[in-house]
Coordinates of C-alpha atoms and ligand atoms in Angstrom, one line a residue:
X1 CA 162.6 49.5 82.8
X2 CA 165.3 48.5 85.4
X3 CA 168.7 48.8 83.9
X4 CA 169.1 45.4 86.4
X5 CA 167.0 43.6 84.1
X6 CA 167.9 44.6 81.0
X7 CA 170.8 41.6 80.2
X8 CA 172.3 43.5 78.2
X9 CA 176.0 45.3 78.8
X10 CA 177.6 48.1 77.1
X11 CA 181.2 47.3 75.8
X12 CA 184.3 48.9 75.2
X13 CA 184.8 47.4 72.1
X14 CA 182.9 46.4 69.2
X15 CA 184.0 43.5 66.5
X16 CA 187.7 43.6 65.5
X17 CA 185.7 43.5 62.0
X18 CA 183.5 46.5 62.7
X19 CA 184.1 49.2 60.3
X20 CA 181.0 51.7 60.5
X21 CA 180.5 53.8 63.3
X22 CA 176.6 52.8 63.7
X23 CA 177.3 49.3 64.0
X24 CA 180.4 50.2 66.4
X25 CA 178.5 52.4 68.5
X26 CA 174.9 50.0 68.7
X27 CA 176.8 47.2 69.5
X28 CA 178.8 48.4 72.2
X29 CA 175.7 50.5 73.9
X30 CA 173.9 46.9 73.8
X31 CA 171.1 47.9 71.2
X32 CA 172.1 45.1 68.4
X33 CA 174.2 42.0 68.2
X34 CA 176.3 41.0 65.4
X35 CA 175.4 37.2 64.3
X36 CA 177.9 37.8 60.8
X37 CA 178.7 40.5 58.8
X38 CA 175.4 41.9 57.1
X39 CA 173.2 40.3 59.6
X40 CA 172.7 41.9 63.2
X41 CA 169.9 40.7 66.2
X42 CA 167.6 43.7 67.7
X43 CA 167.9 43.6 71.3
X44 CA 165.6 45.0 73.7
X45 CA 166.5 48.9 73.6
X46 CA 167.5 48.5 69.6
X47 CA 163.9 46.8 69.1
X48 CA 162.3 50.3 70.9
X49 CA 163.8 52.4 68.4
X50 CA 163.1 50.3 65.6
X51 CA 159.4 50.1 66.8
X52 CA 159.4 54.2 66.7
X53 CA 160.8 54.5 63.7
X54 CA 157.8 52.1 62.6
X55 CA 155.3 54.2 64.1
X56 CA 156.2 57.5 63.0
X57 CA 155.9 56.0 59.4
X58 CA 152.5 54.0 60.4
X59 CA 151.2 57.4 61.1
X60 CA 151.9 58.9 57.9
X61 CA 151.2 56.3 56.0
X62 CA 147.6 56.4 57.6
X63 CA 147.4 59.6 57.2
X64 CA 146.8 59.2 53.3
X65 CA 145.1 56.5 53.3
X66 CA 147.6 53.9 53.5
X67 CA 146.1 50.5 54.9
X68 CA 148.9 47.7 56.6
X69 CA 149.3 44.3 56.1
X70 CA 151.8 41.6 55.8
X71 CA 153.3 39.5 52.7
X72 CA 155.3 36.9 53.3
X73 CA 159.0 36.4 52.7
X74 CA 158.6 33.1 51.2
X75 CA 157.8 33.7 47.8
X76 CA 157.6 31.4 44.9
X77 CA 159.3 31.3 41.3
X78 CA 156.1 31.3 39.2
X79 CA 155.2 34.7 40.6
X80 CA 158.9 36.2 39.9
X81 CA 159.0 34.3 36.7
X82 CA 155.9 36.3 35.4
X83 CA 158.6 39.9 35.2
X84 CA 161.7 38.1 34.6
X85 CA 163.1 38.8 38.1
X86 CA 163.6 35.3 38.9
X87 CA 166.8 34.4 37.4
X88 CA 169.8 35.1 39.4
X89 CA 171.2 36.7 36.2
X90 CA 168.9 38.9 35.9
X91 CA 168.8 39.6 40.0
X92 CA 172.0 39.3 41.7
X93 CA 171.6 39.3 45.7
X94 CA 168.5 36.9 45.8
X95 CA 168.3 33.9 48.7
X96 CA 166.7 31.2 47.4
X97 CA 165.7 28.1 49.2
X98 CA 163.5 25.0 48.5
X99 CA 161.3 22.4 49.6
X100 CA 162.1 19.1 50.5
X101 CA 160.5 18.0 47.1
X102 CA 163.2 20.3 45.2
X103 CA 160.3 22.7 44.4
X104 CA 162.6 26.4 44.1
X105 CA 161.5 29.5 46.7
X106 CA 163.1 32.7 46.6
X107 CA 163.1 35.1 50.1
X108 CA 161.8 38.8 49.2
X109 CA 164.5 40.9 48.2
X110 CA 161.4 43.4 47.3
X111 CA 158.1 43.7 46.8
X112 CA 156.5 44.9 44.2
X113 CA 155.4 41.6 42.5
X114 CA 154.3 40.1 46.0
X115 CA 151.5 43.3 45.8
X116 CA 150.8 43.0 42.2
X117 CA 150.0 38.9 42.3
X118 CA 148.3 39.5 45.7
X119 CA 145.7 42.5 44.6
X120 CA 145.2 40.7 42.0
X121 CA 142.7 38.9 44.0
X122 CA 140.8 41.8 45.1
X123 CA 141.0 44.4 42.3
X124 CA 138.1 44.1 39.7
X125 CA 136.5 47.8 39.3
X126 CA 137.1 51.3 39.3
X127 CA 135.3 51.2 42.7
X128 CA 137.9 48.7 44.6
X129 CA 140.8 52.0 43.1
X130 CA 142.2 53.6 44.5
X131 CA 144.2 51.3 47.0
X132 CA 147.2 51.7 49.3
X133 CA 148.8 48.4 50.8
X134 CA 151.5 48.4 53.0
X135 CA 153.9 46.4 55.1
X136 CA 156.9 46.2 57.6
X137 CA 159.1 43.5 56.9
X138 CA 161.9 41.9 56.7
X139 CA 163.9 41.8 53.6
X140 CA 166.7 39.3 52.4
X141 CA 169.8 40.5 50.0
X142 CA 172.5 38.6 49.3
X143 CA 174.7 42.2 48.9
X144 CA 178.2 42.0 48.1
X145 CA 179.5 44.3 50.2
X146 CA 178.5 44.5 54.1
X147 CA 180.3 47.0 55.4
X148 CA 177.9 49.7 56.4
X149 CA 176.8 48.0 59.5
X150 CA 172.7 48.2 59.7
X151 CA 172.7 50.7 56.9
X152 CA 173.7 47.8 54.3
X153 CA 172.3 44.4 56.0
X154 CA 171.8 41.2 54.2
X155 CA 168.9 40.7 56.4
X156 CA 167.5 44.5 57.1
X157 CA 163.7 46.5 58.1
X158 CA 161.9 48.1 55.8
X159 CA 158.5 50.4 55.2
X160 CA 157.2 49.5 51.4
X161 CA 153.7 51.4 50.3
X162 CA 152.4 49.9 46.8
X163 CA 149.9 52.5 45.2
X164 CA 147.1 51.2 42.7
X165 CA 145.5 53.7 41.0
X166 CA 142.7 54.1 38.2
X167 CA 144.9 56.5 36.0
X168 CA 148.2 58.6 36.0
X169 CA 146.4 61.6 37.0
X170 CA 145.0 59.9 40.3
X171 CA 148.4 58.9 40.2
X172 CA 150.3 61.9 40.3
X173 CA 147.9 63.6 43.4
X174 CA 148.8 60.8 45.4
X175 CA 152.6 60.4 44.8
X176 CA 152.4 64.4 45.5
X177 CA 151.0 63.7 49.0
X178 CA 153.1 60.8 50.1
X179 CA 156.1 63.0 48.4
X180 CA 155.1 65.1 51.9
X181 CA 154.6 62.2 53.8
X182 CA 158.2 61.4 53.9
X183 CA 159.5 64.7 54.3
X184 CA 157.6 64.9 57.5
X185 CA 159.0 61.6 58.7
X186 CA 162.5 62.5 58.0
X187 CA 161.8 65.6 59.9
X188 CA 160.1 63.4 62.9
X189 CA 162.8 61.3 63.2
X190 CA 165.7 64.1 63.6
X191 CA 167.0 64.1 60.4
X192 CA 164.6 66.5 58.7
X193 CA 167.8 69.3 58.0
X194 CA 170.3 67.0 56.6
X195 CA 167.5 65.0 54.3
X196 CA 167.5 66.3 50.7
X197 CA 164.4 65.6 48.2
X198 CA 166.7 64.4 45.8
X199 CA 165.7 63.8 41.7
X200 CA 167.0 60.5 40.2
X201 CA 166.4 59.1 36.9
X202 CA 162.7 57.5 36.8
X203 CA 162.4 54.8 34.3
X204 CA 159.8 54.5 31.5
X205 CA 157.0 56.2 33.4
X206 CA 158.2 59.3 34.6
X207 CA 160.9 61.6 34.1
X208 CA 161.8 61.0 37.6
X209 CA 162.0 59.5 40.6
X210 CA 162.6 61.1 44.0
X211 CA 165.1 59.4 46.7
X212 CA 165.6 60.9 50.5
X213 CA 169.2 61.0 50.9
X214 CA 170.9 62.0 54.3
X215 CA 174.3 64.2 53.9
X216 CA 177.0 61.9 55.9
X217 CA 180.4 61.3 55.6
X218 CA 179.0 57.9 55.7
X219 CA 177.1 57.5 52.9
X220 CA 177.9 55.3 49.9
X221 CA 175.9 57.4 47.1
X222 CA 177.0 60.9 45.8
X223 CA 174.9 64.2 45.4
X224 CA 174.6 67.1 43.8
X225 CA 173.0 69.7 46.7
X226 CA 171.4 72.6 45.8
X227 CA 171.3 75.1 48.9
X228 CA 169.2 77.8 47.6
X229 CA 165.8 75.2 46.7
X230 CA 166.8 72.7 49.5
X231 CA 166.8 69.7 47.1
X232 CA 169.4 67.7 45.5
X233 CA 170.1 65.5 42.3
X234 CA 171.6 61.9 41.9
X235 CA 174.8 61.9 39.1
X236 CA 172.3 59.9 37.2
X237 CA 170.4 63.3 36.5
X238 CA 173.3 65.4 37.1
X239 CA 174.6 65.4 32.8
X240 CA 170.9 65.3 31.9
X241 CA 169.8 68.9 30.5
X242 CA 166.9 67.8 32.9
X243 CA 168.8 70.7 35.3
X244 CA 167.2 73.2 33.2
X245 CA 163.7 72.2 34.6
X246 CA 164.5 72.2 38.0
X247 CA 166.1 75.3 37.8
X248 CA 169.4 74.4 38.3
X249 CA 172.8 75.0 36.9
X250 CA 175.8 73.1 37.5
X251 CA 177.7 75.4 39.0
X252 CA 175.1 75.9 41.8
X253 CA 175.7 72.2 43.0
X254 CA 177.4 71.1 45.7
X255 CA 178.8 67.6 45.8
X256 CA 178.3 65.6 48.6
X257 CA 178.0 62.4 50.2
X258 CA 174.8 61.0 51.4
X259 CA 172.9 57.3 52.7
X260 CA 169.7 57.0 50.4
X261 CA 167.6 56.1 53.5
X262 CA 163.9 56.1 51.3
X263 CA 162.8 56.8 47.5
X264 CA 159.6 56.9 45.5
X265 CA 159.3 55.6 42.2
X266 CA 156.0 55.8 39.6
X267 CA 155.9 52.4 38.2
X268 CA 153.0 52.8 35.8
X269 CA 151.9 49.7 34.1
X270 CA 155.9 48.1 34.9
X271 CA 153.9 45.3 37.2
X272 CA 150.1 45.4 36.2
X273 CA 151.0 44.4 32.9
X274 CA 152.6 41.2 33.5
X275 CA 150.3 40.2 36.0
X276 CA 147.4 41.6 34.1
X277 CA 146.3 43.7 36.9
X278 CA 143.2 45.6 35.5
X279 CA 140.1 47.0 36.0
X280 CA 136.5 47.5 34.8
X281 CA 135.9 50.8 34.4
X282 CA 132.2 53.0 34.8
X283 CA 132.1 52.0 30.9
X284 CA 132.6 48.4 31.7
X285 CA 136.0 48.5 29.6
X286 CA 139.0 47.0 31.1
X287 CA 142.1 48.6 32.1
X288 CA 145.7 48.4 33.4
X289 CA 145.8 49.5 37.0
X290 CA 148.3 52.6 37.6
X291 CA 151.1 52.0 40.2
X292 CA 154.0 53.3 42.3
X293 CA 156.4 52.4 44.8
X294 CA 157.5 54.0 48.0
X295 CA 160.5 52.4 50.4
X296 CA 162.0 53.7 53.5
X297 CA 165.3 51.5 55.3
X298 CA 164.2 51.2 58.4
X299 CA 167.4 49.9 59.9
X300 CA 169.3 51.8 58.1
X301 CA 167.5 55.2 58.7
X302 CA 168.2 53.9 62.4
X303 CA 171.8 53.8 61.6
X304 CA 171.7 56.8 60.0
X305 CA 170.3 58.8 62.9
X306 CA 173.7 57.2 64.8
X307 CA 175.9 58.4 62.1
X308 CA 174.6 61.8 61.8
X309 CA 173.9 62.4 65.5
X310 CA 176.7 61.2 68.0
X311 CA 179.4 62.5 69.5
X312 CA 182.7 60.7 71.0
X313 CA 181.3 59.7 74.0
X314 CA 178.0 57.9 71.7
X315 CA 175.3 58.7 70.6
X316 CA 172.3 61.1 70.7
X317 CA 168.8 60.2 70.1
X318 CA 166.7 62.3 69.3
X319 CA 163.5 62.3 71.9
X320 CA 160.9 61.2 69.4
X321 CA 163.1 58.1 68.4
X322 CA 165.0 57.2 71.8
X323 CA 164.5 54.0 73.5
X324 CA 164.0 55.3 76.6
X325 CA 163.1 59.3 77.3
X326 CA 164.6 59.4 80.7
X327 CA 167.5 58.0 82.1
X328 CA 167.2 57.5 85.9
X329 CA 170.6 57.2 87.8
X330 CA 170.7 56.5 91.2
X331 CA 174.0 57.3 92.7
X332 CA 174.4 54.7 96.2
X333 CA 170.9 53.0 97.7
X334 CA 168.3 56.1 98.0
X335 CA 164.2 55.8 98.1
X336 CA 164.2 59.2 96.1
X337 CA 165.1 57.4 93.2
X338 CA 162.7 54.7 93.8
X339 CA 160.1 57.0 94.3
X340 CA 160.9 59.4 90.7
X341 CA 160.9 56.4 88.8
X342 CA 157.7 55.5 90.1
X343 CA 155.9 58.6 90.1
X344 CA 157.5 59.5 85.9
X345 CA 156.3 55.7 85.1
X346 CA 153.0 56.6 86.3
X347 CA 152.8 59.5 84.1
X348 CA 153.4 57.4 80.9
X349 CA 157.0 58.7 80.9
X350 CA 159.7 55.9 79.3
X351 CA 162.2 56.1 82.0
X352 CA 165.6 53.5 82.4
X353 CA 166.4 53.5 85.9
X354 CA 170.0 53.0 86.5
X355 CA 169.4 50.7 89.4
X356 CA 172.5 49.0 89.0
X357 CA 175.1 48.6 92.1
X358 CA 178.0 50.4 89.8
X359 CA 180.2 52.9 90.2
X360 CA 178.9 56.8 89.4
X361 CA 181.5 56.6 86.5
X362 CA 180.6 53.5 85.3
X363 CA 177.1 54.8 85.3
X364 CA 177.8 58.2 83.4
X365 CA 179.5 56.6 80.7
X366 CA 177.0 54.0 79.9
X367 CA 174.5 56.7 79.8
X368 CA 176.6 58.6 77.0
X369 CA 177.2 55.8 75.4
X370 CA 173.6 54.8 75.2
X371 CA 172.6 58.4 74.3
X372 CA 169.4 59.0 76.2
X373 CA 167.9 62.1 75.8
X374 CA 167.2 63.4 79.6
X375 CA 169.4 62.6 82.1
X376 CA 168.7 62.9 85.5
X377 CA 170.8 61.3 88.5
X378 CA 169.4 61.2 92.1
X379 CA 172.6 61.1 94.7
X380 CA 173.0 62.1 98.2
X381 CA 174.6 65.4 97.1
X382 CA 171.9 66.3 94.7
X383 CA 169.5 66.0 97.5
X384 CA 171.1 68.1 99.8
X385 CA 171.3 70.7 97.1
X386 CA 168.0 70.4 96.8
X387 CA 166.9 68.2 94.0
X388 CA 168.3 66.0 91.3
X389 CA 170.7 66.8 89.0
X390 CA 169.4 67.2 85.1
X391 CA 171.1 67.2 81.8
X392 CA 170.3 67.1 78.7
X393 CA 172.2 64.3 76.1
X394 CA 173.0 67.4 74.0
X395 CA 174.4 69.5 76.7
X396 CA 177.3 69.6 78.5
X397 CA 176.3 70.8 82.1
X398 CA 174.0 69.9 84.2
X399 CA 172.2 72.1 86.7
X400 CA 170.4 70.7 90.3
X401 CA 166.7 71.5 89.9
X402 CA 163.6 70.5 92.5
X403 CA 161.9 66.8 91.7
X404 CA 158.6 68.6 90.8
X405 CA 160.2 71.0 88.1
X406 CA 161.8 68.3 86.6
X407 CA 158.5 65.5 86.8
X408 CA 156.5 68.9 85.5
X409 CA 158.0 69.2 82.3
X410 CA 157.1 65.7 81.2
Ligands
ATP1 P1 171.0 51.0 47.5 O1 171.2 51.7 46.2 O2 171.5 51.8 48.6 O3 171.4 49.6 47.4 P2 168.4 50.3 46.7 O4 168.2 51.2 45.5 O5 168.8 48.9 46.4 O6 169.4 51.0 47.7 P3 165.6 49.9 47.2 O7 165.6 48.6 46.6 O8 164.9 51.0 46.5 O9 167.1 50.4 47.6 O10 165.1 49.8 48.7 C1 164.3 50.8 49.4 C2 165.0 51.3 50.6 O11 165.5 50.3 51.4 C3 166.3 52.1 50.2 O12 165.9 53.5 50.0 C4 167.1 52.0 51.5 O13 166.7 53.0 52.4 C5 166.8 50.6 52.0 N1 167.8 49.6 51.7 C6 168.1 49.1 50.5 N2 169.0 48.2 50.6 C7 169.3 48.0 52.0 C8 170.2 47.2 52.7 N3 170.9 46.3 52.2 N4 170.1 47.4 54.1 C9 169.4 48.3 54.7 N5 168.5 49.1 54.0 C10 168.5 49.0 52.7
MG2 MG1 170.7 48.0 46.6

């Protein structure tokens, strides 16, 4: 893409009101916009790396069988009403809405009830088990605090994976698998070495649950980090004697702060039963259909990634999520530039071609601020050295190299 058509400018500033560095540093590269606090517009380069995030996931998801769809975000009472998650005592940070005849509608905060009522429909026997919905979508909290820019939105992206299984043991090899799944898409997406496996408490159908959390200065939960295994546990677990069988001791744990950026949860018979969600099995009896959960925060893994990996000048992608791979800057009117961004376009390569009529400064600090992964700028001096001249986001000099050692490593 031509930075001359892409409308949007960096800035120097964000919002007076912007506290978190990922909102700060997003907004003023030009990759979201603030509409209020909570609730931020994708624009074109924020959208890319939202869509990578996406497809990382869909891959893994895939992988194991998982098979995408869509619910909706309308959803009505009756459905809530069936597991008592319709009353706004009960559920705190719904937005609810209604027809014009008065008739109440609620806009999904989650999803697990939205799956249950909907498979409903298609789940009579053993054979149609087991199955492995999921959806991108956009989820609505009315959260009291917003102050965590796209890592805490009101209106924010997530990944949710519903399993339905025939038993608990079916159960258990799949939540293994997906267990892996995640790991590998925390490690995809750059933040594989600061992302503990992390034990939390795990409600009536298991002794756990697992969340992701991200080590950050950032984050808003606390964890207990064991270095040795490479996993952590929530407080929630942390007085439990539950250390003993994870071979833990207290003293071996290292408190930190972290962003819970995904977490996987057995639910058991939590949603079947209300719904009555079963299943004729090869005896012809009927029975309740096995189920987990499994979320990843999309937007705020993104914001994560901005947190975790920047630097004072902004921030640093890492190449598999980056909006763009290359950023092309062309230093005063030269056809070399012209011709690299044509010539790495028709490779496949993602390239942003500074086409702008800016200064070289100007240009420079945009790209750190935008965080790019390859830099390369095409100037009269370069070419009379031979070349352009190529750094990396990460690095801190550049070196002049020939155009076909640099299009040859792509
Ligand atoms: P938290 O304790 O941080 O509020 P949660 O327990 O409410 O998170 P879930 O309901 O399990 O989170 O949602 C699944 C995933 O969605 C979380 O692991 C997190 O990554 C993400 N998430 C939750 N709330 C938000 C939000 N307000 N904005 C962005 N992402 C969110
Ligand atoms: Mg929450």
């Amino acid at each position: 893409m031509r930075q001359s058509q892409l409308f949007t400018k960096t800035r120097k500033e964000a919002p007076s009101d912007e506290v978190s560095k990922n909102a700060e540093l997003l907004i003023r590269a030009g990759f979201i916009y603030k509409e209020m606090a909570g609730v931020y517009s994708y624009l074109p380069m924020g959208l890319r790396v939202l869509k990578k995030i996406e497809a990382i996931i869909r891959e893994e998801m895939n992988m194991i069988g998982g098979v995408e769809m869509q619910t909706s975000a309308l959803q009505e009472k009756s459905v809530w009403a069936k597991t008592n998650r319709w009353s706004d005592d009960v559920v705190d940070n719904w937005f609810k809405t209604q027809l014009k005849n008065g008739t109440e509608l609620g806009l999904s905060f989650t999803n697990e009830e939205a799956f249950s009522s909907l498979m409903k429909g298609f789940i009579t026997s053993y054979k149609d088990l087991p199955a492995y919905p999921y959806d991108f979508k956009t989820i609505f909290r009315n959260e009291a605090r917003a102050k965590s820019g796209i890592m805490r939105g009101r209106e924010f992206h997530w990944k949710a994976l519903y399993s339905f299984s025939r038993d608990e043991k079916d159960h258990n090899e799949f939540y293994k698998k997906i267990r892996q799944s995640y790991i590998s898409v925390f490690d995809k997406v750059g933040l594989g070495g600061r992302t503990y496996l992390t034990f939390a408490s795990g409600g009536t159908f298991s002794k756990y649950s697992h969340e992701f959390q991200t080590v950050s200065d950032a984050g808003e939960d606390i964890i207990y980090v064991d270095e040795a295994q490479g996993i952590a546990v929530n407080k929630e677990v942390l007085n439990d004697e539950v250390l003993a069988d994870l071979n833990m001791s207290r003293e071996s744990l290292q408190e930190k702060k972290a962003i819970e950026v995904g977490n996987i949860f057995s639910l058991g018979y939590k949603f079947s039963e209300p719904f009555s969600l079963t299943y004729k099995n090869e005896e012809g009896d009927n029975n309740l259909v096995y189920m987990g959960s499994y979320g990843i925060g999309i937007s705020r893994l993104m914001g994560t990634v901005v947190e975790t990996l920047s630097d004072e000048k902004g921030i640093i992608w890492p190449e598999s999520i980056a909006p763009f791979t290359v950023h092309l800057i062309s230093i005063g009117q030269n056809d070399k530039a012209q011709e690299l961004y044509e010539t790495l376009t028709t490779k496949g390569v993602e390239v942003l071609f500074d086409d702008r009529e800016t200064s070289a400064g100007a240009k420079f600090a945009d790209a750190d601020l935008i965080g790019i992964p390859h830099r390369v700028v095409v100037s009269g001096r370069s070419l009379d050295q031979g070349g352009v001249e190529y750094k990396k986001r990460d690095r801190e000099q550049g070196e002049i190299i020939s155009v076909d050692d640099f299009v040859s490593q792509f």
